[in-house]
Coordinates of C-alpha atoms in Angstrom, one line a residue:
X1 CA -21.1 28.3 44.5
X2 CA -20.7 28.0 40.8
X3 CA -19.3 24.8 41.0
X4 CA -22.6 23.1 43.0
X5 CA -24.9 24.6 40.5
X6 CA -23.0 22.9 37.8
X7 CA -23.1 20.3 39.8
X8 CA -26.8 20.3 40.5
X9 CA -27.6 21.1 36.9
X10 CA -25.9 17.9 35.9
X11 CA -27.9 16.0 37.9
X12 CA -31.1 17.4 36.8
X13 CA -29.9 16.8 32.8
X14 CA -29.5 12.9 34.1
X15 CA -31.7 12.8 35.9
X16 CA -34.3 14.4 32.9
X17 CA -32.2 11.8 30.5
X18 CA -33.2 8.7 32.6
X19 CA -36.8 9.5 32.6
X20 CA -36.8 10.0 29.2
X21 CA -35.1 6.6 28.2
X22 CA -37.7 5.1 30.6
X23 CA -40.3 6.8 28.8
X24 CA -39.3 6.1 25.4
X25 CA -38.6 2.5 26.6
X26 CA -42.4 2.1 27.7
X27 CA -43.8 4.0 25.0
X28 CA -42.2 1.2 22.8
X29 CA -43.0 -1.5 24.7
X30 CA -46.7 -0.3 24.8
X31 CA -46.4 -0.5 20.9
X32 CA -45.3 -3.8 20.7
X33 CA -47.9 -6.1 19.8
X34 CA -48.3 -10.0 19.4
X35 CA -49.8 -11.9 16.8
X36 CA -51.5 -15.6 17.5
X37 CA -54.0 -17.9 16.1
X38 CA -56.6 -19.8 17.4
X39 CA -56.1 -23.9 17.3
X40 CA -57.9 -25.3 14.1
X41 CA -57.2 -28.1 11.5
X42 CA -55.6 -25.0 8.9
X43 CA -55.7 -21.7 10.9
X44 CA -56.9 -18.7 8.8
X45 CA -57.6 -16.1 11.5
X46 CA -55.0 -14.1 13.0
X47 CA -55.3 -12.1 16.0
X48 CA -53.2 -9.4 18.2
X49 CA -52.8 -8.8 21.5
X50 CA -51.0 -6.0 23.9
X51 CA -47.5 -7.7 25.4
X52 CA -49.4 -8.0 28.9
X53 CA -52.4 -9.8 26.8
X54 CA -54.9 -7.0 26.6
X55 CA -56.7 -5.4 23.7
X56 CA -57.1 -8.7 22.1
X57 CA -58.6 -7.7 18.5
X58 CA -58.9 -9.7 15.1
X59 CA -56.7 -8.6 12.3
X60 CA -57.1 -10.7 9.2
X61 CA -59.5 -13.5 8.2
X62 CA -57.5 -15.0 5.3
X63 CA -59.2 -16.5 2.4
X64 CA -56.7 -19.3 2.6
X65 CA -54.8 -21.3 5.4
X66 CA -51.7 -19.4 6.9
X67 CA -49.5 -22.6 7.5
X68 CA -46.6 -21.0 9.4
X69 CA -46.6 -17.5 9.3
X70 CA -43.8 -15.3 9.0
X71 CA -44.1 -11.7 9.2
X72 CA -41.9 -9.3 6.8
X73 CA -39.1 -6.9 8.8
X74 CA -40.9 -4.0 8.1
X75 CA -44.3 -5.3 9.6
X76 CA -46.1 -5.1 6.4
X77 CA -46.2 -8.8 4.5
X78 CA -47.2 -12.4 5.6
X79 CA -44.9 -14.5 4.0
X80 CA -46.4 -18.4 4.6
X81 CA -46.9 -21.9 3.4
X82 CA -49.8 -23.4 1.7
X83 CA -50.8 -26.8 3.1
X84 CA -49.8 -29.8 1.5
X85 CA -53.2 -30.7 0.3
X86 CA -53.0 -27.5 -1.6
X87 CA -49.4 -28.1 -3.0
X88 CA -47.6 -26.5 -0.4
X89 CA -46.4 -23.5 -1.9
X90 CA -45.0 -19.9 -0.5
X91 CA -47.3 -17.3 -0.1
X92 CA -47.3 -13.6 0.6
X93 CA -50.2 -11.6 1.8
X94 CA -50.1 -7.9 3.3
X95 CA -51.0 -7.5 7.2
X96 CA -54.5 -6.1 6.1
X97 CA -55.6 -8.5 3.7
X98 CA -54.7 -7.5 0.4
X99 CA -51.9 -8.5 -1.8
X100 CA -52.5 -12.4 -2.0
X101 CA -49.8 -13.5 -4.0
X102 CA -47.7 -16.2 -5.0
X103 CA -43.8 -15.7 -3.7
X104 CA -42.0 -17.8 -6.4
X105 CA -42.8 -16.5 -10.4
X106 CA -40.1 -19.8 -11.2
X107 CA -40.2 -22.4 -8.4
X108 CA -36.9 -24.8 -8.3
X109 CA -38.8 -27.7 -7.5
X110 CA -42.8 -28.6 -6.9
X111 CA -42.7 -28.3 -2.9
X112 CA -41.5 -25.1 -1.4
X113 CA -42.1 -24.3 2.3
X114 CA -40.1 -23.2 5.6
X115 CA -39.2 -19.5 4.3
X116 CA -37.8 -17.1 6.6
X117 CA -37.0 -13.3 5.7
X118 CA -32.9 -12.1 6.4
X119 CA -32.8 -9.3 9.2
X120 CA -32.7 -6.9 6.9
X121 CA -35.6 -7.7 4.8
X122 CA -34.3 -8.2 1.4
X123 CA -33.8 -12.1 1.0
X124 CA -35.9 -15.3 2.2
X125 CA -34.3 -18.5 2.5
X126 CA -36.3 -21.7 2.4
X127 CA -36.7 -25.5 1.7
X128 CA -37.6 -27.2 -1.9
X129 CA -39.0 -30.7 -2.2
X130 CA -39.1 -33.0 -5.1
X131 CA -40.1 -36.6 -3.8
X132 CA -38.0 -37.6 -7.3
X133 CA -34.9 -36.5 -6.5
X134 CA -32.3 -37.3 -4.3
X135 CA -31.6 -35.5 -2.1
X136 CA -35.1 -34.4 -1.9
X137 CA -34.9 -31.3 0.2
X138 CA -32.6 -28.6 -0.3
X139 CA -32.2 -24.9 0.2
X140 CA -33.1 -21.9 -2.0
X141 CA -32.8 -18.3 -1.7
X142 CA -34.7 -15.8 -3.3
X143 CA -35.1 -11.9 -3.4
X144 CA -38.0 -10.4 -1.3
X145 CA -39.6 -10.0 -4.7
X146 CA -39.4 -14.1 -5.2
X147 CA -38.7 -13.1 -8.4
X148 CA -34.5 -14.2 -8.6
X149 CA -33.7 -18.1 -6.7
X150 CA -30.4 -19.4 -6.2
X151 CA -29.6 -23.0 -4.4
X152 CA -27.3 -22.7 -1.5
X153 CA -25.1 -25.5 0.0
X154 CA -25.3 -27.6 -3.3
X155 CA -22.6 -29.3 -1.9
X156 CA -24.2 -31.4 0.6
X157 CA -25.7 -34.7 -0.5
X158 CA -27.9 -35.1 2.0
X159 CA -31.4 -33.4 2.6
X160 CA -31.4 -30.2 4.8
X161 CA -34.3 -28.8 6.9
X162 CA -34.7 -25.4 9.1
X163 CA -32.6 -22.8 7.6
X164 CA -32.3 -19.7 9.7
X165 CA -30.6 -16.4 8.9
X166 CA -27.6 -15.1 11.1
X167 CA -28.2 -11.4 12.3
X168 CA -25.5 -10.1 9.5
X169 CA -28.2 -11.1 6.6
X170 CA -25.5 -13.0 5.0
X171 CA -25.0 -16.2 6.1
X172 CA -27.8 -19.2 6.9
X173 CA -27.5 -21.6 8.9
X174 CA -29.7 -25.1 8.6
X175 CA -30.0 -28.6 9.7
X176 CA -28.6 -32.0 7.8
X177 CA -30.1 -35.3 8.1
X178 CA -33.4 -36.5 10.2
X179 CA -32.4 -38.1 13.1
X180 CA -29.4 -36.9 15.1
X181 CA -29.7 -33.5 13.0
X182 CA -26.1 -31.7 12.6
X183 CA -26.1 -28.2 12.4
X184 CA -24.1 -26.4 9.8
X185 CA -24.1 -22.8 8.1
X186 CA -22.9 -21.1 4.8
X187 CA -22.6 -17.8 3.3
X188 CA -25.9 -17.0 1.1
X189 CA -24.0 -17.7 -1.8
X190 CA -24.5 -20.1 -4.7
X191 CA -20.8 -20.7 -4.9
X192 CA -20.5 -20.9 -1.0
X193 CA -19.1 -24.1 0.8
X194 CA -21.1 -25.3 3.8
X195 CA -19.2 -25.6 7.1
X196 CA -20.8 -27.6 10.3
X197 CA -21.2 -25.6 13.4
X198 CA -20.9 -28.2 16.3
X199 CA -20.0 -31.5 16.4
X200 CA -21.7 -31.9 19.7
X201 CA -25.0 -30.4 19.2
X202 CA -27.6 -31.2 17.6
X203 CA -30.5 -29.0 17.0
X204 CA -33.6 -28.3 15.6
X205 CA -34.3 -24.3 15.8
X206 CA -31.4 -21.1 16.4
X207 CA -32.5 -17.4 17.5
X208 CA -29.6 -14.8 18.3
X209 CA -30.9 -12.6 20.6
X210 CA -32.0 -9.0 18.9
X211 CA -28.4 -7.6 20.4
X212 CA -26.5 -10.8 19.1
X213 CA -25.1 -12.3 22.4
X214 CA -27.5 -15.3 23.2
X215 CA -29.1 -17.8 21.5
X216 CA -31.8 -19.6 22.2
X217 CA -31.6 -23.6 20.5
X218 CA -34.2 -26.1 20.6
X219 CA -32.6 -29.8 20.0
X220 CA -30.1 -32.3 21.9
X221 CA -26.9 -31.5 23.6
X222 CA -25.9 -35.3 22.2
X223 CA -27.1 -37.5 19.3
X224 CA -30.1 -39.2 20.6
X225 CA -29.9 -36.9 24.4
X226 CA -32.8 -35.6 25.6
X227 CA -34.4 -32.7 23.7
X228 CA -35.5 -29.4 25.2
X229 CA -35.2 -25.2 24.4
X230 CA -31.5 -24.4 25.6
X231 CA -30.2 -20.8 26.3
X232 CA -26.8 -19.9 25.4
X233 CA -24.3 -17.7 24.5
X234 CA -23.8 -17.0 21.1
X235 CA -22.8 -18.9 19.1
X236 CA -24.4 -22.2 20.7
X237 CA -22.3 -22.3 23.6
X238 CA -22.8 -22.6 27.6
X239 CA -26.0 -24.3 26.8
X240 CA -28.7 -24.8 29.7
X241 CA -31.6 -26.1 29.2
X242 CA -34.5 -24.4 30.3
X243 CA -37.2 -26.1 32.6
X244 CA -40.2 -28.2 31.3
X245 CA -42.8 -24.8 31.9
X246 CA -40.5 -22.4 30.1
X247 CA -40.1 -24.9 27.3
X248 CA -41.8 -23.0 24.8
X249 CA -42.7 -23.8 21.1
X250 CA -41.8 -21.5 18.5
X251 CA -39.9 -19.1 20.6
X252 CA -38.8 -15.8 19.2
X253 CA -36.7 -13.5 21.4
X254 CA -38.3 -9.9 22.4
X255 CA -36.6 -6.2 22.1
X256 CA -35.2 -6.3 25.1
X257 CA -33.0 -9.4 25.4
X258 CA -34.2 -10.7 28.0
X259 CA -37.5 -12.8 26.7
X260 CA -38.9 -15.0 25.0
X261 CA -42.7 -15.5 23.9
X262 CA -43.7 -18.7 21.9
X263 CA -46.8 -21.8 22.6
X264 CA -46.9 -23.3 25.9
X265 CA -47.6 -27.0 25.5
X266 CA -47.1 -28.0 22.7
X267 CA -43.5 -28.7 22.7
X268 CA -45.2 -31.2 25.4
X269 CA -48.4 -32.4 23.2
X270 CA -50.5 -30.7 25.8
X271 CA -54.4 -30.4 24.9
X272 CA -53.8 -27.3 26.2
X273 CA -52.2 -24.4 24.4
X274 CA -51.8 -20.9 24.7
X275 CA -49.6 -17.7 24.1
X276 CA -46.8 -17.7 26.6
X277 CA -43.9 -15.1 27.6
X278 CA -40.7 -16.1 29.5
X279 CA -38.0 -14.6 31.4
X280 CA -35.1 -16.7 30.1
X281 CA -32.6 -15.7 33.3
X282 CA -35.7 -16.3 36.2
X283 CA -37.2 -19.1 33.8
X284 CA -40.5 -17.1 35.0
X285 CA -44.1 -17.8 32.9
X286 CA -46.4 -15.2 31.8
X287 CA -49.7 -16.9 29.9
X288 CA -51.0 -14.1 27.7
X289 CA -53.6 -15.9 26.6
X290 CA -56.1 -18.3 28.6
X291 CA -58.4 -20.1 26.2
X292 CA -56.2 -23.2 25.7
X293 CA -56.5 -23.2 22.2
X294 CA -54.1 -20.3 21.3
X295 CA -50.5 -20.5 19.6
X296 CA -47.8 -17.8 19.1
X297 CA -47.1 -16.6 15.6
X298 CA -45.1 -13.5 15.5
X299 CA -44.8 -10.2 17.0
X300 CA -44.4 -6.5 15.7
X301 CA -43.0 -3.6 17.2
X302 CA -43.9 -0.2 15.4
X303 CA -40.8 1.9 15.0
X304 CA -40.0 5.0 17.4
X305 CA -37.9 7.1 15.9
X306 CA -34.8 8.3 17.8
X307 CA -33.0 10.0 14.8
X308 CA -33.1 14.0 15.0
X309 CA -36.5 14.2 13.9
X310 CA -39.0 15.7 16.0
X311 CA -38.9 17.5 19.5
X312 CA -38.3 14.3 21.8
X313 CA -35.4 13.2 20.1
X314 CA -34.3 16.7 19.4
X315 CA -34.7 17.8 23.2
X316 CA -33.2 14.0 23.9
X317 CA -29.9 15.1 22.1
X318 CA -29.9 18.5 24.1
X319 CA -29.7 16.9 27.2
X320 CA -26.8 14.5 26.2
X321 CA -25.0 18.0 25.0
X322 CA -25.9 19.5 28.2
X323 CA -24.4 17.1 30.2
X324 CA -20.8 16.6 27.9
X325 CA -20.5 20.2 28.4
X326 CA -20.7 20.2 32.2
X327 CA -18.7 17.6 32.6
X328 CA -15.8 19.7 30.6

């Protein structure tokens, strides 16, 4: 008799533990918002949405042009490019407005653009341009301050483009050349060699997946192939291309591994553009968005803590207890 109860009362404590992972999991989810802009010549309003495209709501009206936006780890900074016609420098504003700030207090050279923070929020990698050097484009990093900015790969004479941070926050991997672009990486170190990646591949944009076991590349499987979003394992390999609907632009992964949400269409040159998620193993389509003139910045999922703070994850950790001890 004592034996079935224990029994039983396992299965309650599981069965209490699942719902509660499902509960946390949705709670997060429902906290997870995405951020888009409107179509324009130089975008300077940024909206949100809910991740099934409700609650659409205007966050910031910028008093400059936010030429691709990157939002900080934490979900409180706007790092971003100024346009061209206004020198095209890096940027920072907060998420609510304030803060407006150039990144760089020392720029390497007159053209800086392309930044992207590391994982972990302390470090941004990006491109410099001077038209009067040779080569003309090369990589910096800098604190998140912009205040310290060392050259990385200084051993490549040739002009690099898209860097992108591995999930460790210490190496950075980028692109070499213009047409037939081969990819490469090197430790974010001034001293560091750069090593190529792939001698078959050649791409354009990397994301690892949040857990680090897919990628998702945009570019060619051969020099001059035919170009499309691939997903893969990491790192780059069992590429398959995705079909022509789920070929997103700007495609980030989501929290759970399993999706993607970027522009629809304008990887094509559509007209028509809007805010799209897809499921990278069903290659399904969900349009958030419906206006045709919408594209996919970045997205932001408040925190929920899971440490021993609080009763959910205190009563969380009881249950787990519970169950080691009736297994014994």
């Amino acid at each position: 008799m004592k034996g079935k109860i224990r029994m039983y009362r396992k299965y309650f404590y599981i069965s209490w533990l699942c719902l509660l992972i499902f509960g946390v999991s949705h709670m997060a989810q429902a906290k997870l918002k995405i951020y888009y802009m409107p179509t324009g010549k130089w975008e300077r309003n940024l909206w949100r949405m809910d991740i099934n495209g409700a609650n659409k709501e205007l966050v910031l009206e910028s008093p400059v042009p936010l030429d691709d936006p990157k939002l900080s780890p934490d979900g409180k900074q706007i790092l971003f490019t100024l346009p061209p016609w206004l020198k095209g420098e890096l940027m920072v504003i907060n998420l609510d407005g304030t803060g407006l700030r150039k990144l760089l207090a020392d720029p390497p050279r007159p053209v800086n653009m392309d930044g992207e923070w590391s994982p972990d929020g302390k470090w941004i990698v990006y491109q410099a341009y001077d038209p009067d050097l040779r080569p003309s484009t090369q990589l910096y990093v800098t604190d998140a301050q912009g205040l310290n900015s060392f050259q990385i790969a200084a051993d490549i004479e040739a002009n690099m483009y898209f860097p992108f941070w591995f999930p460790d926050s210490k190496r950075i991997g980028f692109m070499v050349g213009k047409r037939g672009t081969k990819l490469h990486w090197v430790d974010a170190d001034p001293n560091a060699k750069a090593k190529e990646m792939n001698h078959r591949f050649f791409a354009y944009l990397i994301r690892w997946s949040p857990n680090g076991k897919r990628m998702i590349v945009r570019g060619s499987i051969e020099e001059e192939g035919i170009e499309g979003l691939f997903l893969g394992d990491a790192p780059a390999r069992k590429l398959v291309r995705l079909n022509d609907e789920a070929n997103i632009g700007g495609a980030r992964w989501l929290p759970d591994n399993k999706h993607i949400v970027g522009t629809s269409g304008i990887e094509q040159h559509d007209d028509v553009v809007d805010v799209a998620v897809v499921n990278v193993d069903t290659q399904e389509v969900q349009h958030l968005t419906d206006d045709g003139q919408s594209i996919f910045v970045f997205w932001h999922d408040a925190a929920l803590a899971v440490e021993t703070v609080g009763k959910l994850s205190t009563s969380w950790g009881a249950i787990k207890r519970q169950v080691t001890d009736d297994k014994k």
